[in-house]
XYZ file of C-alpha atoms in Angstrom:
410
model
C 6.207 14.340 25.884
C 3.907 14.249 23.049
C 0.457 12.922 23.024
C 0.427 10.962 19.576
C 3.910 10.352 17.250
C 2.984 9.656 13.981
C 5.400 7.897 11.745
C 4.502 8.921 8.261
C 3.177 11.997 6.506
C 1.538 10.243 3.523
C -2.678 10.603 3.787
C -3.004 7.602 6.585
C -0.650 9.617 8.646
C -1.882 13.234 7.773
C -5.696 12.282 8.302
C -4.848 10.325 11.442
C -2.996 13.956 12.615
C -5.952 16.240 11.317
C -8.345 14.339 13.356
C -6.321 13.547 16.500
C -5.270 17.512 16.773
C -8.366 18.624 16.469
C -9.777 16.679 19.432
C -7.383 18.942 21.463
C -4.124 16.218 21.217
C -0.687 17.096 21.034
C 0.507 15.397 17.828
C 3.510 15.368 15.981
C 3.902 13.835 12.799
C 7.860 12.219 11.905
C 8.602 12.053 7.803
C 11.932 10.990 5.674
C 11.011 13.294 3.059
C 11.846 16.522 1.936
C 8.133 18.008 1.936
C 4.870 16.195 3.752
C 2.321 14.331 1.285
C 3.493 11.084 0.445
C 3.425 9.173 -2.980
C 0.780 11.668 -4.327
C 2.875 14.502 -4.042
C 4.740 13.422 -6.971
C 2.365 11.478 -8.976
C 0.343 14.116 -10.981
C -2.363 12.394 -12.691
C -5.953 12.834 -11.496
C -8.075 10.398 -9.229
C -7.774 11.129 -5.712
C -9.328 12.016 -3.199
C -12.777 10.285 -3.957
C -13.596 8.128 -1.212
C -12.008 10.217 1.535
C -12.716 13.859 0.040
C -15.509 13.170 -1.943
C -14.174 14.655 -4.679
C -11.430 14.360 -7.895
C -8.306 16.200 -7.060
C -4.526 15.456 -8.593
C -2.155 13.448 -6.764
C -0.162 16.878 -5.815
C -3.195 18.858 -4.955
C -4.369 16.166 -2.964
C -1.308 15.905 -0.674
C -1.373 19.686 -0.720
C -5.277 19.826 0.967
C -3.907 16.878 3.640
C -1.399 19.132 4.965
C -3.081 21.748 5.060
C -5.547 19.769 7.144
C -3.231 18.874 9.287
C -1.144 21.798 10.300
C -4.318 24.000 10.534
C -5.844 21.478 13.319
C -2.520 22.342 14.860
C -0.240 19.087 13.747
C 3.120 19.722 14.436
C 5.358 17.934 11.009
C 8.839 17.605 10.656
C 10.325 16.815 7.164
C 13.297 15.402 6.584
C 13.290 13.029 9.707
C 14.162 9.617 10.088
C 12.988 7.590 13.674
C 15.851 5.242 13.491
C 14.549 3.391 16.640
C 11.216 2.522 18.806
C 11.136 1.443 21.996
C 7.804 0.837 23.218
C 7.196 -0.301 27.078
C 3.282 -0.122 27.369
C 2.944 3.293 29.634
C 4.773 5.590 26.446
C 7.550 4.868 23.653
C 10.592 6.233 22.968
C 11.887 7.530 19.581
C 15.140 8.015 18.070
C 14.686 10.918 15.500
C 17.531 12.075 13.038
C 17.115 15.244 11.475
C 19.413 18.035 9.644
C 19.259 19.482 13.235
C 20.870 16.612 14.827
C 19.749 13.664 16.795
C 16.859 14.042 19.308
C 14.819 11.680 21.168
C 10.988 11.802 21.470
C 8.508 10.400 24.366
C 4.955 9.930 22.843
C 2.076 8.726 24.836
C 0.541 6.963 21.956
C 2.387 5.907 18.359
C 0.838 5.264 14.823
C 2.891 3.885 12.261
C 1.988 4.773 8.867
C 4.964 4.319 6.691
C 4.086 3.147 3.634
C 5.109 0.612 1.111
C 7.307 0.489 -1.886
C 7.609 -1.232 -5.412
C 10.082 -3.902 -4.948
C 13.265 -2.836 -7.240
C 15.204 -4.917 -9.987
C 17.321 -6.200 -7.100
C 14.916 -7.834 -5.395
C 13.083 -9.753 -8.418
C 16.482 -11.421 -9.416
C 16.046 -10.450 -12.958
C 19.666 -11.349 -14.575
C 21.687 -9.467 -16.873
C 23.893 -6.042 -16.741
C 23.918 -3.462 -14.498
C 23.480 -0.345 -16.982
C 21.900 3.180 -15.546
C 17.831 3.487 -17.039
C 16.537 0.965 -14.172
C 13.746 2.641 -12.148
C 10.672 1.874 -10.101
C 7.833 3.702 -11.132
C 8.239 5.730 -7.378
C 11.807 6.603 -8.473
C 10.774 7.485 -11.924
C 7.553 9.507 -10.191
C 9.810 11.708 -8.773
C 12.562 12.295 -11.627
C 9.688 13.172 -14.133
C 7.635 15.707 -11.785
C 10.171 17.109 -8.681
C 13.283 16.781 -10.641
C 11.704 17.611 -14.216
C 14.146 15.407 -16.262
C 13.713 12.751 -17.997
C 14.291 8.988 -17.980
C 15.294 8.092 -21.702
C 13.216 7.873 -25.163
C 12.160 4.071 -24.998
C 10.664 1.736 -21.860
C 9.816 -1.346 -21.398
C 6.891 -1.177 -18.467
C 7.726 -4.492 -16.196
C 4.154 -5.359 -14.272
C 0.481 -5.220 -15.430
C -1.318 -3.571 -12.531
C -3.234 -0.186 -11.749
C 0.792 1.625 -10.831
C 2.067 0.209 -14.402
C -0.342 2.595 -16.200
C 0.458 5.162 -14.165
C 3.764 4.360 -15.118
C 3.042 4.887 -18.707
C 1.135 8.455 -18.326
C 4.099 9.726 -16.363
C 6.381 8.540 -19.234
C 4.533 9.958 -21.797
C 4.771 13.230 -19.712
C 8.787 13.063 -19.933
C 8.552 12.104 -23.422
C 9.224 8.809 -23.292
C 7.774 6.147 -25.100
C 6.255 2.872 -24.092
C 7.201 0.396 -26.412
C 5.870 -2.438 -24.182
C 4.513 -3.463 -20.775
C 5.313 -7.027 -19.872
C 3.964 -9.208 -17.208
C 3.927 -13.024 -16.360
C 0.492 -13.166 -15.485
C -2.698 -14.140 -17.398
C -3.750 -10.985 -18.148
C -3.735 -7.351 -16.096
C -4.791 -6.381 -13.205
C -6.026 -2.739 -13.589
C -8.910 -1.741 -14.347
C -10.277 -2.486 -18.055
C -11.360 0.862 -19.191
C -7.597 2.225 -18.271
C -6.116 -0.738 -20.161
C -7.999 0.281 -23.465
C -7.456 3.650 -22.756
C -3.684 3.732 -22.226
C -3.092 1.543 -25.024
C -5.165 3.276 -27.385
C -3.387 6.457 -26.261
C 0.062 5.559 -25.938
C 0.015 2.553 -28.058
C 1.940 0.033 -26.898
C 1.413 -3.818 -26.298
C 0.999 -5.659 -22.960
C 2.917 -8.907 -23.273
C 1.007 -11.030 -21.037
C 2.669 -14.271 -19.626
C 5.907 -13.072 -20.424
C 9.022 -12.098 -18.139
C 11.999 -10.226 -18.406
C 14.797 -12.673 -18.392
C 17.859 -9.780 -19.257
C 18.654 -7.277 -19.316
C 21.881 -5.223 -21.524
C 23.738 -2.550 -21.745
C 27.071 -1.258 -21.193
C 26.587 2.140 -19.245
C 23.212 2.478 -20.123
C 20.482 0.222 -20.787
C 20.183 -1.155 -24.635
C 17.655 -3.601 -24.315
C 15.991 -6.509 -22.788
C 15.059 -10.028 -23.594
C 11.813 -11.329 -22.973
C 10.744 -15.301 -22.838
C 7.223 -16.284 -23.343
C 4.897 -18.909 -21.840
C 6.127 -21.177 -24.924
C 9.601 -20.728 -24.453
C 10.000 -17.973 -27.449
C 12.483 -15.166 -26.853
C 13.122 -12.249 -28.057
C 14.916 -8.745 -27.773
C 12.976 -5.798 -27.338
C 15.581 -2.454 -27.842
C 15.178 0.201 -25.332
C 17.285 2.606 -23.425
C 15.046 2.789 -19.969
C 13.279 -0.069 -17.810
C 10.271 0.600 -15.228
C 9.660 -2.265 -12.637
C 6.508 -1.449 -11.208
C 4.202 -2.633 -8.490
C 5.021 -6.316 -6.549
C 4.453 -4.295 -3.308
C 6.105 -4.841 -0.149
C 5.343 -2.932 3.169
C 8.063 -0.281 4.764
C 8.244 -2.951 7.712
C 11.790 -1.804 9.365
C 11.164 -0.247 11.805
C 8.315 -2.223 12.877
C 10.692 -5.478 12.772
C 13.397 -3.546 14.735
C 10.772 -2.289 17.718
C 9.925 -6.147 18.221
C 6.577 -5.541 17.167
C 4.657 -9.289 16.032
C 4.498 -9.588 12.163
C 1.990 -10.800 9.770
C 3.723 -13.393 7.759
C 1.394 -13.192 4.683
C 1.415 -9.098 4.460
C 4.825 -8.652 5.646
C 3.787 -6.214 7.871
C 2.760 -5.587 11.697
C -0.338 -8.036 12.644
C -3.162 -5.682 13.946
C -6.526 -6.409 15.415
C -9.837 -4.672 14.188
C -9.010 -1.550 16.633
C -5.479 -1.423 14.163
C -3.455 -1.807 17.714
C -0.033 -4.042 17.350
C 1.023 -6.222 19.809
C 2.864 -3.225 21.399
C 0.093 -1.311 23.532
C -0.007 2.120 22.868
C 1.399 1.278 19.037
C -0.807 1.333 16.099
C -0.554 1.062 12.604
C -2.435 2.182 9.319
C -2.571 2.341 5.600
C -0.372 0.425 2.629
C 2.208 -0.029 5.405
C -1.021 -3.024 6.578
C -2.552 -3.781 2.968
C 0.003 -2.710 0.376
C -0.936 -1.300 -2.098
C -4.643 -0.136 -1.715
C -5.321 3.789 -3.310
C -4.543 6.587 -1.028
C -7.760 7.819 -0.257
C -8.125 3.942 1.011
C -5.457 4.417 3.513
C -6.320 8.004 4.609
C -9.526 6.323 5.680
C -7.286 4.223 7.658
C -6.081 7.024 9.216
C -9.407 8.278 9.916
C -10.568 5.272 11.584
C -7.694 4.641 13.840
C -8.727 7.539 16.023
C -11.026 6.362 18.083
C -8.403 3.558 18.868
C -5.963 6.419 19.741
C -8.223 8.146 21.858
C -9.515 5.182 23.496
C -5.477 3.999 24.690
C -4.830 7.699 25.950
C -8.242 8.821 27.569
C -9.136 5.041 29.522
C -6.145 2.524 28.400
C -8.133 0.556 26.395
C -6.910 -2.001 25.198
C -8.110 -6.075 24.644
C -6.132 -8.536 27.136
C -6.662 -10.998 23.603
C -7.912 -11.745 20.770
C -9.379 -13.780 17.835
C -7.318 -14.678 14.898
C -8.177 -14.563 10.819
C -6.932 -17.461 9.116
C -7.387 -17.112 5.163
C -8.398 -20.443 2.798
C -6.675 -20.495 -0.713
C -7.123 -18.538 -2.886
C -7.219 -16.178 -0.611
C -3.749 -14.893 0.297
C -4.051 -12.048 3.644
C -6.443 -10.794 5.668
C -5.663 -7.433 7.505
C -6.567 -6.940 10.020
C -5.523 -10.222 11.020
C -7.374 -10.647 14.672
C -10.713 -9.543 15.227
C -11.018 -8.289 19.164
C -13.839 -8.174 21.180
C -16.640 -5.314 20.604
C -14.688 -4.014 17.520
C -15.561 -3.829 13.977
C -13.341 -2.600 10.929
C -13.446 -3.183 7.397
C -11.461 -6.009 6.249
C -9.043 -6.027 3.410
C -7.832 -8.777 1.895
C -5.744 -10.172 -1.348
C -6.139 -12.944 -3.732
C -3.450 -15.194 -6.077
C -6.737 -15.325 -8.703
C -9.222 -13.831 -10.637
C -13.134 -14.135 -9.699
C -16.362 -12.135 -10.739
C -19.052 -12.066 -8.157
C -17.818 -14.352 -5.542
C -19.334 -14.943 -2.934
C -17.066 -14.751 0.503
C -18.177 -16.550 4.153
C -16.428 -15.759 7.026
C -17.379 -18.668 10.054
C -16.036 -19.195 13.574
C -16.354 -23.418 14.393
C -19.392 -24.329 12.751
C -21.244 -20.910 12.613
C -21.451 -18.958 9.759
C -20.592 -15.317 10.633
C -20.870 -13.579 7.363
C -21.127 -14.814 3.764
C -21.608 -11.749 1.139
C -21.271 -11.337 -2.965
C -18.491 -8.930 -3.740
C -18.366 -7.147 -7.519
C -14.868 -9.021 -8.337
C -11.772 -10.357 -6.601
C -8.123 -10.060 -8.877
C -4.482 -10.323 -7.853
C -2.805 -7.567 -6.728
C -6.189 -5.569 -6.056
C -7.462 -5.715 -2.383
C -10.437 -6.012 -1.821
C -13.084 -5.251 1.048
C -15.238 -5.795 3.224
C -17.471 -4.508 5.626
C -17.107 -3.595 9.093
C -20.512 -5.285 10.163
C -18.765 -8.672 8.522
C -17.028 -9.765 12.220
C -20.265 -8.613 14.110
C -21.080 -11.766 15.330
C -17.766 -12.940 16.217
C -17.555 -14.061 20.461
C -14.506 -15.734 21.889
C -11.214 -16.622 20.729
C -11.806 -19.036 18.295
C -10.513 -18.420 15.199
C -12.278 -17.108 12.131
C -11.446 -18.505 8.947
C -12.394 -16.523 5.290
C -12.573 -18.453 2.107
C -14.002 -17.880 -1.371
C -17.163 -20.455 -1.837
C -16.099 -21.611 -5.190
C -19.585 -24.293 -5.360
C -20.974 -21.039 -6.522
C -18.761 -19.177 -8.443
C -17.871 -19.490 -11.974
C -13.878 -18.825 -11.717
């Protein structure tokens, strides 16, 4: 038997193994993979590493330093590994591992899920039209460009307007692939402004705002797409390659299939503010929680679920109940999503609308808990806040967040 199974060797499941083997556990970290690292391993433009690190590093050489971390605080990882069942019973869990060696199974004392989310593909959107090759997800087209060092065609059409979609564009541009648009059927983006202008300036091509894909042709290989606008105009856009980016949703099988409960609004497991499930002895961290915050986000994630871990295996700590977090409109999730006693954690949560400097209130009954100013709220971006916010909190009432719109200019 191991001490701690992690599921996961993107940087919530590396950190979570640096810092839990170098307290002296036994852990063992489980990934599908070929190599450890996660999404950065194959996404080579700078900009991690700076909350977690403190420092700038490229998506590659960040997942490089992680496991490096890890294996030299004495993590055990196995690549190329699939847990194709959980079976948690509250004293240890059970895993079902499948590996190029063969089929093993695994007892683990304690268990931290960490597996991630992933773009939603063409598939799931229901986007009509042909079924030509050219149809990525900016993941799948990640990996082509920089561990398989082809290339994806001459001409894309970018489908989504958020922080991935740009990173969509640099890695195209690094295949030699043109952007010729990026279309979305929101308002406006969701990045950041200062990459917008950038990219475009750079690369230029147009963002399409509230405008969707509505086909897609080609015989064999994609020719082209149509577009509809807001209006009702339409019209074809040639190009031999389309990139569907972002409209995250969390890697939740597994979770589902172990019986864990589920968050309805994130689509992943429901976790209190120590990140335990409603499995004890199971926790859960990063995008697989709050999809799709950066990766030095989660591997903070995986930095703070420690204690948790070492508070289930050294005294069995863990809360006989707890307090939920209800969300008003337009507020969309809250993770975590129950607050229990004695703990604090930063909250994340996710928005259907655009707002500078709102001001957020968190109150249990009639008492006001929290209420705070945050720099902007936009869709697709979680946002935080901090751990000191569900201080106050005392029973099992229920707290309830909403945006105080009486003053905010929206």
């Amino acid at each position: 038997m191991t001490d701690v199974l992690i599921i996961g060797a993107g940087p919530a499941g590396l950190t979570a193994a640096a810092r839990l083997a170098s307290r002296g556990m036994r852990v063992r970290v489980i990934d599908r993979d070929e190599e450890p690292g996660g999404v950065p391993r194959h996404s080579a433009h700078p900009g991690y590493g700076v909350r977690d690190l403190r420092r700038v590093m490229s998506g590659p050489a960040y997942a490089r330093r992680l496991v490096a971390q890890a294996r030299a605080a004495g993590a055990q990882i196995s690549s190329r590994s699939t847990v194709t069942a959980l079976r948690p019973d509250g004293s240890g869990t059970e895993v079902d591992i499948t590996s190029p060696a063969g089929r093993e199974t695994v007892a683990a004392r304690a268990i931290v899920l960490a597996t991630g989310c992933r773009e939603r593909p063409r598939t799931a959107r229901l986007v009509p039209g042909d079924r030509p090759a050219g149809i990525f997800t900016t993941g799948w087209l990640q990996r082509m460009v920089h561990l398989n060092h082809s290339s994806p065609g001459t001409r894309a059409v970018v489908v989504g307007a958020e922080h991935v979609s740009y990173s969509a564009v640099v890695t195209l541009a690094d295949a030699g692939c043109a952007t010729v648009a990026m279309v979305t059927d929101a308002d406006s983006h969701t990045s950041f402004g200062a990459f917008d202008s950038a990219a475009r300036l750079r690369y230029r091509f147009p963002l399409l705002t509230r405008t969707r894909v509505t086909d897609i042709h080609g015989n064999g290989r994609v020719t082209g797409v149509t577009i509809e606008h807001a209006d009702g105009r339409q019209r074809r856009i040639d190009c031999d390659t389309v990139i569907f980016t972002g409209d995250w949703i969390p890697e939740s099988d597994l979770a589902v299939s172990a019986g864990l409960s589920m968050d309805p609004a994130t689509r992943g497991p429901s976790v209190d503010t120590g990140l335990r499930t409603s499995a004890r002895g199971v926790f859960a961290a990063g995008n697989l929680l709050h999809p799709a915050s950066t990766a030095d986000v989660c591997a903070l994630d995986g930095a703070r679920v420690v204690d948790s871990v070492e508070a289930w295996l050294m005294r069995r700590d863990w809360p006989a109940s707890t307090a939920p977090i209800v969300v008003e409109s337009p507020l969309l999730w809250c993770t975590p999503d129950r607050v229990a006693p004695g703990d604090t954690w930063p909250l994340r949560l996710q928005t259907d609308s655009s707002v500078n400097r709102p001001r957020i209130v968190i109150t249990q009954g009639d008492r006001e808990l929290w209420s705070g100013r945050v720099p902007w709220i936009r869709p697709t971006r979680p946002f935080a806040l901090p751990r000191h916010a569900t201080a106050r909190a005392t029973g099992l009432e229920p707290l309830a967040i909403r945006v105080d719109t009486s003053t905010t200019a929206l």
